[in-house]
């Protein structure tokens, strides 16, 4: 570790560092999913995919409970588009029962171009997207885009009680960093938040594991995986 004249430790130098560009709402096209800028043309599809009578559990850890009408969801999503600090995408699977229709959303948030960090947040997968290779590829494409832009840190955060989200982060190769206690009030309840990240030096190995898992050869004719992503990593 390098030290200064006072004997104090110094962080590693980053030669030629400059702020990174803002992540624009661009189309990210994969084998199994398209990650496209969110627009109102997809709102009705998202309502059908995530706001059914049996979908209340999808909203337990979100800022609002399940919207019961399309106008309620419309207002929720329109607020995303009106927020200059967010870049929100619709997740459109290219295969399966929901092919060609929006079945989920995800946003870039906490975008700090000066430090090269960005968070994927507000991830919502409808039933048709859950536990699919399209869902995995959607997060992979968002990560790849951020690191291709030169970001140094990609974050994932979730309610500490949201076990599926915690498992997803670890499966995707994120490193657990700790818990922020009493971090937020969500739907009138306390939220402790667990933090996860992937850094730019970790990304090449994480990316390679993702690509190995997403390779069509890793799936049988019924679309079942031959090797789990945790094994690929």
mmCIF file of C-alpha atoms in Angstrom:
data_model
loop_
_atom_site.group_PDB
_atom_site.id
_atom_site.type_symbol
_atom_site.label_atom_id
_atom_site.label_comp_id
_atom_site.label_asym_id
_atom_site.label_seq_id
_atom_site.Cartn_x
_atom_site.Cartn_y
_atom_site.Cartn_z
ATOM 1 C CA UNK A 1 0.000 0.000 0.000
ATOM 2 C CA UNK A 2 1.256 3.432 -0.902
ATOM 3 C CA UNK A 3 1.624 6.005 1.880
ATOM 4 C CA UNK A 4 2.125 9.760 1.855
ATOM 5 C CA UNK A 5 4.715 11.852 3.647
ATOM 6 C CA UNK A 6 2.624 11.655 6.838
ATOM 7 C CA UNK A 7 2.613 7.863 6.881
ATOM 8 C CA UNK A 8 -1.053 7.730 5.894
ATOM 9 C CA UNK A 9 -2.308 5.038 3.550
ATOM 10 C CA UNK A 10 -3.457 6.097 0.093
ATOM 11 C CA UNK A 11 -5.858 4.478 -2.306
ATOM 12 C CA UNK A 12 -4.559 3.088 -5.560
ATOM 13 C CA UNK A 13 -4.153 5.759 -8.250
ATOM 14 C CA UNK A 14 -6.546 5.719 -11.207
ATOM 15 C CA UNK A 15 -4.554 7.185 -14.107
ATOM 16 C CA UNK A 16 -6.440 9.481 -16.429
ATOM 17 C CA UNK A 17 -9.704 9.245 -14.511
ATOM 18 C CA UNK A 18 -12.556 11.325 -15.892
ATOM 19 C CA UNK A 19 -16.277 11.289 -15.100
ATOM 20 C CA UNK A 20 -18.163 8.617 -16.988
ATOM 21 C CA UNK A 21 -20.970 9.397 -19.429
ATOM 22 C CA UNK A 22 -24.554 9.316 -18.254
ATOM 23 C CA UNK A 23 -26.194 5.961 -19.133
ATOM 24 C CA UNK A 24 -28.654 6.914 -21.856
ATOM 25 C CA UNK A 25 -31.965 5.039 -22.347
ATOM 26 C CA UNK A 26 -30.786 2.861 -25.225
ATOM 27 C CA UNK A 27 -32.044 -0.456 -26.581
ATOM 28 C CA UNK A 28 -30.031 -3.431 -25.292
ATOM 29 C CA UNK A 29 -30.792 -6.479 -27.402
ATOM 30 C CA UNK A 30 -29.933 -10.017 -26.266
ATOM 31 C CA UNK A 31 -30.722 -13.566 -27.386
ATOM 32 C CA UNK A 32 -33.663 -13.976 -25.043
ATOM 33 C CA UNK A 33 -34.717 -10.471 -24.042
ATOM 34 C CA UNK A 34 -34.807 -6.877 -25.218
ATOM 35 C CA UNK A 35 -34.130 -4.198 -22.621
ATOM 36 C CA UNK A 36 -35.732 -1.082 -24.059
ATOM 37 C CA UNK A 37 -36.344 2.452 -22.790
ATOM 38 C CA UNK A 38 -39.627 2.494 -20.893
ATOM 39 C CA UNK A 39 -42.472 4.237 -22.669
ATOM 40 C CA UNK A 40 -46.190 4.566 -22.094
ATOM 41 C CA UNK A 41 -46.917 2.188 -24.998
ATOM 42 C CA UNK A 42 -45.829 -0.646 -22.668
ATOM 43 C CA UNK A 43 -47.860 0.350 -19.604
ATOM 44 C CA UNK A 44 -50.898 -1.815 -20.374
ATOM 45 C CA UNK A 45 -48.651 -4.837 -20.957
ATOM 46 C CA UNK A 46 -46.874 -4.226 -17.667
ATOM 47 C CA UNK A 47 -50.186 -3.905 -15.856
ATOM 48 C CA UNK A 48 -51.286 -7.278 -17.245
ATOM 49 C CA UNK A 49 -47.914 -8.859 -16.382
ATOM 50 C CA UNK A 50 -47.476 -7.567 -12.828
ATOM 51 C CA UNK A 51 -50.749 -6.267 -11.404
ATOM 52 C CA UNK A 52 -53.122 -9.225 -11.522
ATOM 53 C CA UNK A 53 -55.218 -10.315 -8.576
ATOM 54 C CA UNK A 54 -52.557 -12.891 -7.647
ATOM 55 C CA UNK A 55 -49.604 -10.497 -7.992
ATOM 56 C CA UNK A 56 -49.774 -8.605 -4.691
ATOM 57 C CA UNK A 57 -46.682 -10.443 -3.440
ATOM 58 C CA UNK A 58 -44.625 -8.935 -6.282
ATOM 59 C CA UNK A 59 -45.139 -5.526 -4.658
ATOM 60 C CA UNK A 60 -44.437 -6.354 -0.994
ATOM 61 C CA UNK A 61 -40.970 -4.792 -1.020
ATOM 62 C CA UNK A 62 -41.702 -1.987 -3.472
ATOM 63 C CA UNK A 63 -42.445 1.660 -2.561
ATOM 64 C CA UNK A 64 -46.174 1.213 -3.225
ATOM 65 C CA UNK A 65 -48.583 -1.729 -2.966
ATOM 66 C CA UNK A 66 -49.912 -3.402 -6.099
ATOM 67 C CA UNK A 67 -51.681 -0.912 -8.366
ATOM 68 C CA UNK A 68 -55.265 -2.045 -8.812
ATOM 69 C CA UNK A 69 -55.958 -0.064 -11.960
ATOM 70 C CA UNK A 70 -54.013 0.862 -15.063
ATOM 71 C CA UNK A 71 -54.141 4.591 -14.188
ATOM 72 C CA UNK A 72 -52.489 3.817 -10.812
ATOM 73 C CA UNK A 73 -49.643 1.964 -12.515
ATOM 74 C CA UNK A 74 -49.465 4.684 -15.165
ATOM 75 C CA UNK A 75 -48.852 7.344 -12.509
ATOM 76 C CA UNK A 76 -46.237 5.173 -10.793
ATOM 77 C CA UNK A 77 -44.294 4.568 -14.010
ATOM 78 C CA UNK A 78 -44.713 8.123 -15.269
ATOM 79 C CA UNK A 79 -42.972 9.297 -12.096
ATOM 80 C CA UNK A 80 -40.017 7.122 -13.076
ATOM 81 C CA UNK A 81 -39.821 8.797 -16.466
ATOM 82 C CA UNK A 82 -40.148 12.266 -14.925
ATOM 83 C CA UNK A 83 -37.284 11.648 -12.471
ATOM 84 C CA UNK A 84 -34.055 12.998 -14.019
ATOM 85 C CA UNK A 85 -31.983 10.839 -11.659
ATOM 86 C CA UNK A 86 -33.401 7.577 -13.052
ATOM 87 C CA UNK A 87 -33.172 5.726 -16.354
ATOM 88 C CA UNK A 88 -35.922 3.106 -16.539
ATOM 89 C CA UNK A 89 -36.262 0.190 -18.941
ATOM 90 C CA UNK A 90 -38.998 -2.227 -19.944
ATOM 91 C CA UNK A 91 -37.939 -5.887 -20.096
ATOM 92 C CA UNK A 92 -39.385 -7.619 -23.141
ATOM 93 C CA UNK A 93 -38.760 -11.388 -23.424
ATOM 94 C CA UNK A 94 -38.181 -12.668 -26.938
ATOM 95 C CA UNK A 95 -39.397 -16.196 -26.202
ATOM 96 C CA UNK A 96 -42.035 -17.964 -24.125
ATOM 97 C CA UNK A 97 -45.619 -17.056 -23.367
ATOM 98 C CA UNK A 98 -44.873 -13.331 -22.989
ATOM 99 C CA UNK A 99 -42.687 -13.012 -26.092
ATOM 100 C CA UNK A 100 -42.833 -9.527 -27.554
ATOM 101 C CA UNK A 101 -44.609 -7.948 -24.588
ATOM 102 C CA UNK A 102 -43.195 -6.093 -21.594
ATOM 103 C CA UNK A 103 -43.040 -8.433 -18.586
ATOM 104 C CA UNK A 104 -40.903 -6.431 -16.168
ATOM 105 C CA UNK A 105 -38.977 -3.246 -15.464
ATOM 106 C CA UNK A 106 -35.597 -2.197 -14.059
ATOM 107 C CA UNK A 107 -33.919 1.167 -13.559
ATOM 108 C CA UNK A 108 -30.501 2.690 -13.308
ATOM 109 C CA UNK A 109 -30.428 4.757 -10.098
ATOM 110 C CA UNK A 110 -27.867 6.402 -7.825
ATOM 111 C CA UNK A 111 -25.930 7.292 -10.935
ATOM 112 C CA UNK A 112 -22.708 9.024 -9.921
ATOM 113 C CA UNK A 113 -20.733 9.746 -13.057
ATOM 114 C CA UNK A 114 -17.911 11.438 -11.163
ATOM 115 C CA UNK A 115 -17.152 8.267 -9.212
ATOM 116 C CA UNK A 116 -18.239 5.740 -11.831
ATOM 117 C CA UNK A 117 -20.958 4.003 -9.858
ATOM 118 C CA UNK A 118 -24.512 3.040 -10.748
ATOM 119 C CA UNK A 119 -27.222 0.882 -9.182
ATOM 120 C CA UNK A 120 -29.790 -1.383 -10.787
ATOM 121 C CA UNK A 121 -32.984 -0.780 -8.846
ATOM 122 C CA UNK A 122 -36.721 -1.266 -8.889
ATOM 123 C CA UNK A 123 -36.337 -4.654 -10.538
ATOM 124 C CA UNK A 124 -39.795 -6.163 -11.088
ATOM 125 C CA UNK A 125 -40.267 -9.456 -12.920
ATOM 126 C CA UNK A 126 -43.756 -10.601 -13.868
ATOM 127 C CA UNK A 127 -44.566 -14.289 -13.488
ATOM 128 C CA UNK A 128 -43.723 -15.028 -17.135
ATOM 129 C CA UNK A 129 -40.237 -13.548 -16.653
ATOM 130 C CA UNK A 130 -39.326 -15.045 -13.284
ATOM 131 C CA UNK A 131 -36.731 -17.833 -13.245
ATOM 132 C CA UNK A 132 -36.081 -17.538 -16.975
ATOM 133 C CA UNK A 133 -32.918 -17.031 -18.962
ATOM 134 C CA UNK A 134 -34.486 -13.807 -20.253
ATOM 135 C CA UNK A 135 -34.533 -12.421 -16.692
ATOM 136 C CA UNK A 136 -30.884 -13.305 -16.136
ATOM 137 C CA UNK A 137 -29.900 -11.840 -19.487
ATOM 138 C CA UNK A 138 -31.762 -8.606 -18.754
ATOM 139 C CA UNK A 139 -29.616 -7.901 -15.698
ATOM 140 C CA UNK A 140 -26.508 -9.037 -17.572
ATOM 141 C CA UNK A 141 -27.204 -6.556 -20.380
ATOM 142 C CA UNK A 142 -27.680 -3.695 -17.911
ATOM 143 C CA UNK A 143 -24.425 -4.600 -16.152
ATOM 144 C CA UNK A 144 -22.519 -4.930 -19.421
ATOM 145 C CA UNK A 145 -23.766 -1.580 -20.646
ATOM 146 C CA UNK A 146 -22.625 0.163 -17.455
ATOM 147 C CA UNK A 147 -19.170 -1.401 -17.484
ATOM 148 C CA UNK A 148 -18.804 -0.721 -21.215
ATOM 149 C CA UNK A 149 -19.385 2.953 -20.351
ATOM 150 C CA UNK A 150 -16.432 2.757 -17.973
ATOM 151 C CA UNK A 151 -18.257 2.535 -14.661
ATOM 152 C CA UNK A 152 -16.220 1.082 -11.804
ATOM 153 C CA UNK A 153 -19.008 -0.178 -9.556
ATOM 154 C CA UNK A 154 -22.433 -1.713 -10.188
ATOM 155 C CA UNK A 155 -24.741 -1.969 -7.185
ATOM 156 C CA UNK A 156 -27.729 -4.076 -6.180
ATOM 157 C CA UNK A 157 -29.739 -3.276 -3.054
ATOM 158 C CA UNK A 158 -32.774 -4.929 -1.537
ATOM 159 C CA UNK A 159 -34.869 -5.171 1.598
ATOM 160 C CA UNK A 160 -33.013 -7.508 3.926
ATOM 161 C CA UNK A 161 -36.199 -9.601 4.218
ATOM 162 C CA UNK A 162 -36.497 -10.024 0.445
ATOM 163 C CA UNK A 163 -34.855 -13.437 0.249
ATOM 164 C CA UNK A 164 -35.479 -14.008 -3.493
ATOM 165 C CA UNK A 165 -33.720 -10.734 -4.289
ATOM 166 C CA UNK A 166 -30.803 -11.595 -2.012
ATOM 167 C CA UNK A 167 -30.426 -14.984 -3.676
ATOM 168 C CA UNK A 168 -30.619 -13.425 -7.129
ATOM 169 C CA UNK A 169 -27.824 -10.987 -6.330
ATOM 170 C CA UNK A 170 -25.519 -13.746 -5.095
ATOM 171 C CA UNK A 171 -26.398 -16.003 -8.031
ATOM 172 C CA UNK A 172 -25.510 -13.218 -10.463
ATOM 173 C CA UNK A 173 -22.082 -12.782 -8.895
ATOM 174 C CA UNK A 174 -22.622 -9.759 -6.669
ATOM 175 C CA UNK A 175 -20.591 -9.527 -3.470
ATOM 176 C CA UNK A 176 -22.535 -8.853 -0.281
ATOM 177 C CA UNK A 177 -21.197 -5.773 1.477
ATOM 178 C CA UNK A 178 -23.389 -5.294 4.525
ATOM 179 C CA UNK A 179 -26.677 -4.092 5.942
ATOM 180 C CA UNK A 180 -27.899 -0.530 6.430
ATOM 181 C CA UNK A 181 -30.195 -0.700 9.456
ATOM 182 C CA UNK A 182 -33.325 1.471 9.645
ATOM 183 C CA UNK A 183 -32.430 2.657 6.172
ATOM 184 C CA UNK A 184 -35.899 3.428 4.801
ATOM 185 C CA UNK A 185 -39.614 3.480 5.535
ATOM 186 C CA UNK A 186 -41.438 1.478 2.865
ATOM 187 C CA UNK A 187 -45.232 1.244 2.840
ATOM 188 C CA UNK A 188 -45.190 2.428 6.461
ATOM 189 C CA UNK A 189 -42.739 -0.257 7.631
ATOM 190 C CA UNK A 190 -39.070 -0.265 8.524
ATOM 191 C CA UNK A 191 -36.662 -1.439 5.863
ATOM 192 C CA UNK A 192 -33.135 -2.610 6.549
ATOM 193 C CA UNK A 193 -31.262 -2.596 3.237
ATOM 194 C CA UNK A 194 -28.653 -5.129 2.149
ATOM 195 C CA UNK A 195 -25.965 -3.857 -0.248
ATOM 196 C CA UNK A 196 -24.260 -5.874 -2.984
ATOM 197 C CA UNK A 197 -21.860 -4.872 -5.741
ATOM 198 C CA UNK A 198 -19.715 -5.985 -8.644
ATOM 199 C CA UNK A 199 -16.596 -3.913 -9.379
ATOM 200 C CA UNK A 200 -14.863 -3.382 -12.689
ATOM 201 C CA UNK A 201 -12.000 -5.708 -11.784
ATOM 202 C CA UNK A 202 -14.508 -8.468 -10.910
ATOM 203 C CA UNK A 203 -16.656 -7.917 -13.979
ATOM 204 C CA UNK A 204 -14.603 -9.888 -16.571
ATOM 205 C CA UNK A 205 -14.973 -13.132 -14.597
ATOM 206 C CA UNK A 206 -18.639 -12.432 -13.766
ATOM 207 C CA UNK A 207 -19.356 -11.565 -17.396
ATOM 208 C CA UNK A 208 -17.673 -14.748 -18.642
ATOM 209 C CA UNK A 209 -19.784 -16.845 -16.259
ATOM 210 C CA UNK A 210 -22.961 -15.102 -17.403
ATOM 211 C CA UNK A 211 -22.109 -15.669 -21.060
ATOM 212 C CA UNK A 212 -21.233 -19.308 -20.455
ATOM 213 C CA UNK A 213 -24.565 -19.860 -18.707
ATOM 214 C CA UNK A 214 -26.543 -17.944 -21.346
ATOM 215 C CA UNK A 215 -25.000 -19.890 -24.240
ATOM 216 C CA UNK A 216 -27.765 -21.819 -26.051
ATOM 217 C CA UNK A 217 -25.675 -24.972 -25.648
ATOM 218 C CA UNK A 218 -26.290 -24.763 -21.894
ATOM 219 C CA UNK A 219 -30.006 -25.506 -22.386
ATOM 220 C CA UNK A 220 -31.832 -28.600 -23.568
ATOM 221 C CA UNK A 221 -34.661 -28.580 -26.087
ATOM 222 C CA UNK A 222 -37.144 -27.717 -23.346
ATOM 223 C CA UNK A 223 -35.067 -24.732 -22.239
ATOM 224 C CA UNK A 224 -33.831 -26.354 -19.024
ATOM 225 C CA UNK A 225 -30.323 -25.428 -17.913
ATOM 226 C CA UNK A 226 -27.602 -28.056 -18.094
ATOM 227 C CA UNK A 227 -25.224 -26.230 -15.736
ATOM 228 C CA UNK A 228 -26.317 -23.793 -13.023
ATOM 229 C CA UNK A 229 -24.934 -20.254 -13.045
ATOM 230 C CA UNK A 230 -23.476 -20.813 -9.583
ATOM 231 C CA UNK A 231 -21.404 -23.657 -11.050
ATOM 232 C CA UNK A 232 -20.352 -21.562 -14.051
ATOM 233 C CA UNK A 233 -19.079 -18.882 -11.679
#
